[in-house]
Coordinates of C-alpha atoms in Angstrom, one line a residue:
Chain A
M283 CA -83.6 69.9 -22.3
K284 CA -82.4 69.4 -18.7
Q285 CA -81.8 65.7 -19.2
A286 CA -79.6 66.7 -22.2
D287 CA -77.4 69.1 -20.3
R288 CA -76.5 66.7 -17.6
Y289 CA -75.4 64.1 -20.3
S290 CA -73.1 66.7 -22.1
R291 CA -71.9 67.8 -18.7
S292 CA -70.9 64.3 -17.6
I293 CA -69.2 63.7 -20.9
A294 CA -67.1 66.8 -20.6
V295 CA -66.0 65.8 -17.2
L296 CA -65.1 62.3 -18.4
K297 CA -63.2 63.8 -21.2
L298 CA -60.9 65.6 -18.5
V299 CA -60.7 62.7 -15.8
L300 CA -60.3 59.9 -18.1
P301 CA -56.9 61.2 -19.9
L302 CA -55.5 62.4 -16.6
G303 CA -56.1 58.8 -15.1
A304 CA -54.3 57.3 -18.0
L305 CA -51.5 59.6 -17.8
G306 CA -51.0 58.9 -13.9
L307 CA -51.4 54.9 -14.7
L308 CA -48.7 55.3 -17.4
S309 CA -46.3 57.3 -15.2
S310 CA -46.5 54.7 -12.3
L311 CA -45.0 52.1 -14.8
F312 CA -42.1 54.2 -15.3
L313 CA -41.6 57.3 -13.0
V314 CA -42.2 55.7 -9.6
A315 CA -41.4 52.1 -10.3
R316 CA -38.3 50.5 -8.5
D317 CA -35.1 50.3 -10.5
I318 CA -34.1 46.8 -11.8
D319 CA -30.4 46.0 -11.4
P320 CA -29.7 43.6 -14.3
S321 CA -26.1 42.7 -13.1
Q322 CA -27.4 41.4 -9.8
A323 CA -28.1 37.5 -10.1
I324 CA -31.6 36.1 -9.4
S325 CA -31.7 36.0 -5.5
N326 CA -33.1 32.3 -5.3
A327 CA -30.4 30.7 -7.8
P328 CA -28.3 28.4 -5.8
V329 CA -25.4 28.4 -8.3
D330 CA -22.6 31.1 -7.6
V331 CA -22.6 32.7 -11.1
A332 CA -19.1 34.1 -10.6
E333 CA -17.6 30.8 -9.9
L334 CA -19.3 29.1 -12.8
A335 CA -18.0 31.9 -15.1
R336 CA -14.3 31.8 -13.9
E337 CA -13.8 27.8 -13.9
P338 CA -13.6 25.7 -17.0
R339 CA -16.2 23.0 -16.2
I340 CA -17.6 20.3 -18.3
S341 CA -21.1 18.8 -17.2
G342 CA -21.9 15.2 -18.1
A343 CA -18.3 14.2 -18.7
N344 CA -17.5 10.9 -20.1
Y345 CA -14.0 9.0 -20.4
A346 CA -13.6 5.8 -22.1
G347 CA -10.3 3.8 -22.4
V348 CA -9.1 0.2 -23.1
T349 CA -6.2 -1.4 -20.8
D350 CA -3.2 -3.0 -22.2
D351 CA -4.6 -6.4 -21.4
G352 CA -8.0 -5.4 -23.2
A353 CA -10.3 -4.3 -20.2
A354 CA -12.7 -1.6 -21.2
L355 CA -12.9 1.2 -18.5
T356 CA -15.7 3.8 -19.0
I357 CA -16.2 6.8 -16.5
A358 CA -19.1 9.2 -16.4
A359 CA -19.4 12.1 -14.1
S360 CA -22.0 14.8 -13.7
T361 CA -19.3 17.4 -13.5
A362 CA -15.4 17.6 -14.3
R363 CA -13.4 20.5 -13.4
A364 CA -9.8 20.7 -14.7
D365 CA -7.2 21.4 -12.3
P366 CA -5.6 24.9 -13.0
D367 CA -2.0 23.8 -12.8
A368 CA -2.5 20.3 -14.1
T369 CA -4.6 20.2 -16.9
L370 CA -4.7 16.4 -17.5
R371 CA -6.1 16.1 -13.9
L372 CA -9.7 16.2 -13.6
T373 CA -11.8 16.3 -10.4
L374 CA -15.0 14.5 -11.1
T375 CA -18.3 14.5 -9.1
D376 CA -21.1 11.9 -8.9
M377 CA -18.8 9.2 -10.8
R378 CA -20.2 6.1 -12.2
A379 CA -17.5 3.7 -13.8
T380 CA -17.8 0.4 -15.3
L381 CA -14.9 -2.0 -16.1
E382 CA -15.4 -4.7 -18.4
T383 CA -12.7 -7.4 -18.4
P384 CA -12.1 -9.8 -21.3
D385 CA -13.4 -12.7 -19.1
G386 CA -16.9 -11.0 -19.6
E387 CA -17.3 -9.9 -16.2
V388 CA -18.4 -6.4 -15.4
T389 CA -17.5 -4.3 -12.2
Q390 CA -19.5 -1.2 -11.4
I391 CA -17.7 1.6 -9.3
N392 CA -19.8 4.6 -8.0
A393 CA -18.4 7.4 -5.8
G394 CA -19.5 11.0 -4.9
L395 CA -16.2 12.4 -5.8
G396 CA -13.2 11.2 -7.6
V397 CA -10.0 12.4 -9.6
L398 CA -9.1 11.3 -13.3
D399 CA -5.3 11.7 -13.6
R400 CA -4.4 10.9 -17.2
A401 CA -1.0 12.2 -16.9
A402 CA -0.3 9.7 -14.0
G403 CA -2.6 7.1 -15.7
R404 CA -4.6 6.5 -12.6
V405 CA -8.3 7.3 -11.4
E406 CA -9.4 7.7 -7.8
W407 CA -12.7 7.1 -6.3
R408 CA -13.5 8.9 -2.9
D409 CA -16.4 9.7 -0.7
D410 CA -18.7 6.4 -0.2
V411 CA -17.2 4.3 -2.9
Q412 CA -19.6 1.3 -3.8
V413 CA -18.4 -1.5 -5.9
T414 CA -20.7 -4.2 -7.6
A415 CA -18.4 -7.0 -8.8
A416 CA -18.9 -10.3 -10.3
Q417 CA -20.2 -13.4 -8.6
G418 CA -22.5 -11.3 -6.5
Y419 CA -19.7 -9.6 -4.6
A420 CA -20.5 -5.8 -3.5
L421 CA -18.2 -3.8 -1.4
N422 CA -18.1 -0.4 0.4
A423 CA -14.6 1.2 0.7
A424 CA -13.6 4.7 1.8
Q425 CA -11.0 5.0 -1.1
L426 CA -10.5 3.0 -4.3
F427 CA -7.5 3.7 -6.9
G428 CA -7.4 2.3 -10.3
L429 CA -5.0 2.2 -13.4
L430 CA -5.9 3.5 -16.9
D431 CA -3.4 1.5 -18.7
D432 CA -3.6 -1.9 -17.0
T433 CA -6.4 -3.7 -15.3
R434 CA -5.8 -3.1 -11.5
L435 CA -8.3 -1.7 -8.9
W436 CA -7.2 -1.4 -5.3
S437 CA -8.1 -0.2 -1.9
D438 CA -5.6 -0.1 0.9
Q439 CA -8.1 0.6 3.5
P440 CA -10.3 -1.9 5.1
V441 CA -13.3 -2.9 3.1
L442 CA -16.9 -4.4 4.1
V443 CA -18.0 -7.0 1.5
Q444 CA -21.2 -8.7 0.8
G445 CA -20.2 -12.0 -0.6
P446 CA -22.5 -14.7 -2.1
V447 CA -22.6 -16.7 1.1
G448 CA -21.8 -14.1 3.7
E449 CA -20.2 -10.9 5.0
I450 CA -16.5 -10.5 4.5
R451 CA -14.3 -8.2 6.4
A452 CA -10.8 -7.5 4.7
G453 CA -8.0 -5.1 5.4
Q454 CA -7.4 -4.7 1.6
F455 CA -8.8 -5.4 -1.7
A456 CA -7.6 -5.6 -5.2
L457 CA -8.9 -6.7 -8.6
Q458 CA -6.4 -7.6 -11.0
L459 CA -4.8 -10.3 -13.4
A460 CA -3.9 -13.6 -11.5
E461 CA -0.4 -14.2 -11.0
G462 CA 1.3 -17.0 -13.1
G463 CA 0.2 -15.3 -16.4
A464 CA -3.1 -17.3 -16.4
R465 CA -5.7 -14.9 -18.4
T466 CA -8.0 -15.0 -15.3
Y467 CA -8.9 -11.9 -13.1
V468 CA -9.1 -12.4 -9.3
M469 CA -10.5 -10.5 -6.5
L470 CA -7.7 -10.4 -4.0
F471 CA -9.0 -9.7 -0.5
S472 CA -5.9 -9.5 1.9
G473 CA -4.5 -7.8 5.1
G474 CA -6.6 -10.4 7.4
V475 CA -9.8 -11.7 5.9
N476 CA -12.7 -12.8 8.0
L477 CA -16.1 -14.6 6.5
L478 CA -19.2 -15.1 8.6
Y479 CA -21.5 -17.8 7.1
D480 CA -24.6 -18.3 9.0
G481 CA -25.5 -21.6 7.4
A482 CA -28.2 -22.3 4.7
E483 CA -30.1 -19.0 4.6
Chain B
Q150 CA -9.7 -52.7 9.7
G151 CA -10.9 -49.5 11.5
A152 CA -11.3 -48.4 15.0
Q153 CA -14.2 -46.6 16.5
F154 CA -14.1 -43.6 18.7
A155 CA -16.0 -40.9 20.0
L156 CA -15.4 -37.1 20.4
G157 CA -16.4 -35.6 23.6
G158 CA -18.4 -32.7 24.4
L159 CA -19.6 -31.8 20.8
A160 CA -22.4 -29.3 20.5
Q161 CA -25.1 -29.8 17.5
A162 CA -22.9 -28.4 14.8
R163 CA -25.5 -28.7 12.1
D164 CA -26.7 -25.1 12.0
L165 CA -24.2 -23.0 14.0
P166 CA -22.6 -20.2 12.1
I167 CA -19.3 -20.7 10.4
E168 CA -16.6 -18.2 10.8
I169 CA -13.5 -18.5 8.4
S170 CA -10.5 -16.3 9.0
A171 CA -7.3 -16.2 7.0
D172 CA -4.6 -13.9 5.7
Q173 CA -5.9 -13.8 2.4
L174 CA -8.9 -14.8 0.1
T175 CA -8.6 -15.0 -3.8
V176 CA -11.8 -15.2 -5.8
D177 CA -11.7 -16.2 -9.5
Q178 CA -13.9 -13.5 -11.1
A179 CA -15.1 -15.7 -13.9
T180 CA -15.9 -19.2 -12.0
G181 CA -16.3 -17.6 -8.4
A182 CA -13.8 -20.2 -7.2
S183 CA -12.7 -19.2 -3.6
V184 CA -9.5 -20.1 -1.8
F185 CA -8.5 -18.9 1.6
S186 CA -4.7 -19.0 2.1
G187 CA -2.3 -18.4 5.1
N188 CA -3.2 -19.4 8.6
V189 CA -6.8 -20.5 7.7
V190 CA -9.1 -21.3 10.7
V191 CA -12.5 -22.6 10.4
G192 CA -14.5 -22.2 13.3
Q193 CA -18.0 -23.7 14.1
G194 CA -19.2 -24.0 17.7
D195 CA -16.6 -26.0 19.6
V196 CA -14.9 -27.2 16.3
R197 CA -11.7 -25.5 15.0
L198 CA -10.3 -26.6 11.7
A199 CA -6.9 -24.9 10.9
A200 CA -5.2 -25.4 7.5
Q201 CA -2.6 -23.6 5.2
S202 CA -5.1 -23.2 2.5
L203 CA -9.0 -23.8 2.0
R204 CA -11.0 -24.1 -1.0
V205 CA -14.8 -23.3 -0.7
E206 CA -17.0 -25.3 -2.8
Y207 CA -20.6 -23.5 -3.0
G208 CA -23.8 -25.2 -3.2
Q209 CA -26.1 -24.7 -6.4
A210 CA -25.8 -21.3 -8.1
D211 CA -27.0 -18.4 -6.1
T212 CA -28.5 -20.5 -3.2
G213 CA -25.8 -18.8 -1.1
T214 CA -24.9 -22.1 0.5
I215 CA -21.5 -23.6 1.0
N216 CA -21.3 -27.1 0.1
R217 CA -17.8 -28.3 1.1
L218 CA -14.6 -26.9 2.6
V219 CA -11.4 -28.6 1.3
G220 CA -8.4 -27.8 3.7
S221 CA -4.8 -28.8 2.6
G222 CA -1.2 -28.1 3.2
G223 CA -1.5 -29.8 6.6
V224 CA -4.8 -29.6 8.5
T225 CA -5.4 -29.6 12.3
L226 CA -8.7 -30.4 13.7
A227 CA -9.4 -29.5 17.4
T228 CA -12.5 -30.1 19.5
L229 CA -13.0 -29.4 23.2
E230 CA -11.1 -32.6 24.4
D231 CA -9.5 -34.1 21.2
A232 CA -7.4 -33.1 18.2
A233 CA -6.5 -34.4 14.9
E234 CA -3.8 -33.8 12.4
A235 CA -3.8 -35.0 8.8
D236 CA -2.5 -33.8 5.3
E237 CA -6.0 -32.9 4.1
A238 CA -9.5 -32.5 5.2
I239 CA -12.9 -32.3 3.4
Y240 CA -15.6 -30.7 5.7
S241 CA -19.0 -31.4 4.4
V242 CA -20.9 -28.5 5.8
A243 CA -24.2 -29.9 4.5
D244 CA -24.2 -33.1 6.3
S245 CA -21.5 -32.0 9.1
T246 CA -19.0 -34.5 8.6
I247 CA -15.3 -34.3 8.5
E248 CA -13.2 -36.6 6.4
M249 CA -9.3 -36.4 7.0
T250 CA -6.7 -38.2 4.8
G251 CA -3.1 -38.6 4.7
N252 CA -0.7 -39.5 7.8
V253 CA -3.8 -39.0 10.2
M254 CA -3.0 -38.8 13.9
L255 CA -5.9 -38.8 16.3
M256 CA -4.9 -37.5 20.0
Q257 CA -7.6 -38.2 22.5
G258 CA -6.4 -37.4 25.9
A259 CA -3.1 -39.4 26.2
N260 CA -4.0 -42.0 23.6
V261 CA -2.7 -41.7 20.2
L262 CA -4.2 -43.3 17.1
S263 CA -2.9 -43.1 13.5
G264 CA -4.0 -44.3 10.4
D265 CA -4.8 -43.3 6.6
R266 CA -8.2 -42.0 7.0
L267 CA -10.5 -40.5 9.5
N268 CA -14.3 -39.7 9.5
I269 CA -16.1 -37.6 12.0
N270 CA -19.8 -37.0 12.3
L271 CA -19.9 -33.5 14.1
N272 CA -23.5 -34.1 15.3
T273 CA -23.1 -37.5 16.9
G274 CA -19.5 -37.2 17.9
Q275 CA -19.0 -40.6 16.3
G276 CA -15.9 -41.3 14.2
T277 CA -13.8 -44.0 12.7
I278 CA -10.2 -44.3 11.7
D279 CA -9.1 -46.8 9.2
G280 CA -6.0 -47.9 7.0
R281 CA -3.3 -49.4 8.9
V282 CA -4.3 -48.3 12.2
R283 CA -1.9 -48.1 15.1
T284 CA -2.8 -47.2 18.6
I285 CA -0.3 -46.0 21.1
L286 CA -1.7 -46.1 24.7
Q287 CA 0.0 -44.7 27.6
P288 CA -0.1 -47.3 30.4
G289 CA -0.8 -46.4 33.9
R290 CA -2.4 -43.2 32.9

């Protein structure tokens, strides 16, 4: 008999302790837990939520256009932000542009920052502009401008050019139709040009 | 009939770097034809070649070499002690020779030689001038 009493007594105790434990566990979930503030952004999100919401912004923006003389200009940017007081003027980041002229040559222009101003018909590359042109010419410039309606790229600041046979320093650079109506496109380095050719590599 | 002459004090020009400076360089995007224009000066070692315009002729495709430099519009060649003038000059970079044509005048010290064509080997310093060669010697110099 003794053994049976101990068993039923322990069951009686458990009948009391277990529900109370469950109740305590349950309350810690709601009563004593920290309050969660849904409006507060996730602390480690780098993006400023307020700014994102306020400004109209396109990510993965693309522009494509053809100039009067038939050159195709395409511009891709990771973000394009419209200027509040000039909606046709977009500030672009991480720009990759391609200019395909009718002579079959392709010029690549990349830059960290830029502006596409369709009202003025101009595009501007800033911040570490890298141009990969035809015939093995590649150049770096602080700033580069381009027209949307005619085929003309130009930089009025000094450029450093890696040419097919050597390094070239020039005061200005332009890519445009050759004068005299010939349908050829030329790269014009002006404002004092200096080529260093160190013999057959 | 041609006249021989030797240019003084010429360093081995063959593998010295060439520096071309000018006001402007125009490169045809489709063919790559490059023309320097406006106060063009080609410098290599002690040799200076000045021209109004200079066309660059490259070696075979993408070997990154210059084959010839063709100067026109009045060309002046200057070395340490001598100078030569002509209408045009072709500088074959590969074999370091310069050929000047058209109203050639060679000034060596006080002596002046004129003719129609002048060839110079920049490595040996030897040169010939031919075609109606006339020499003007300064007596007593």
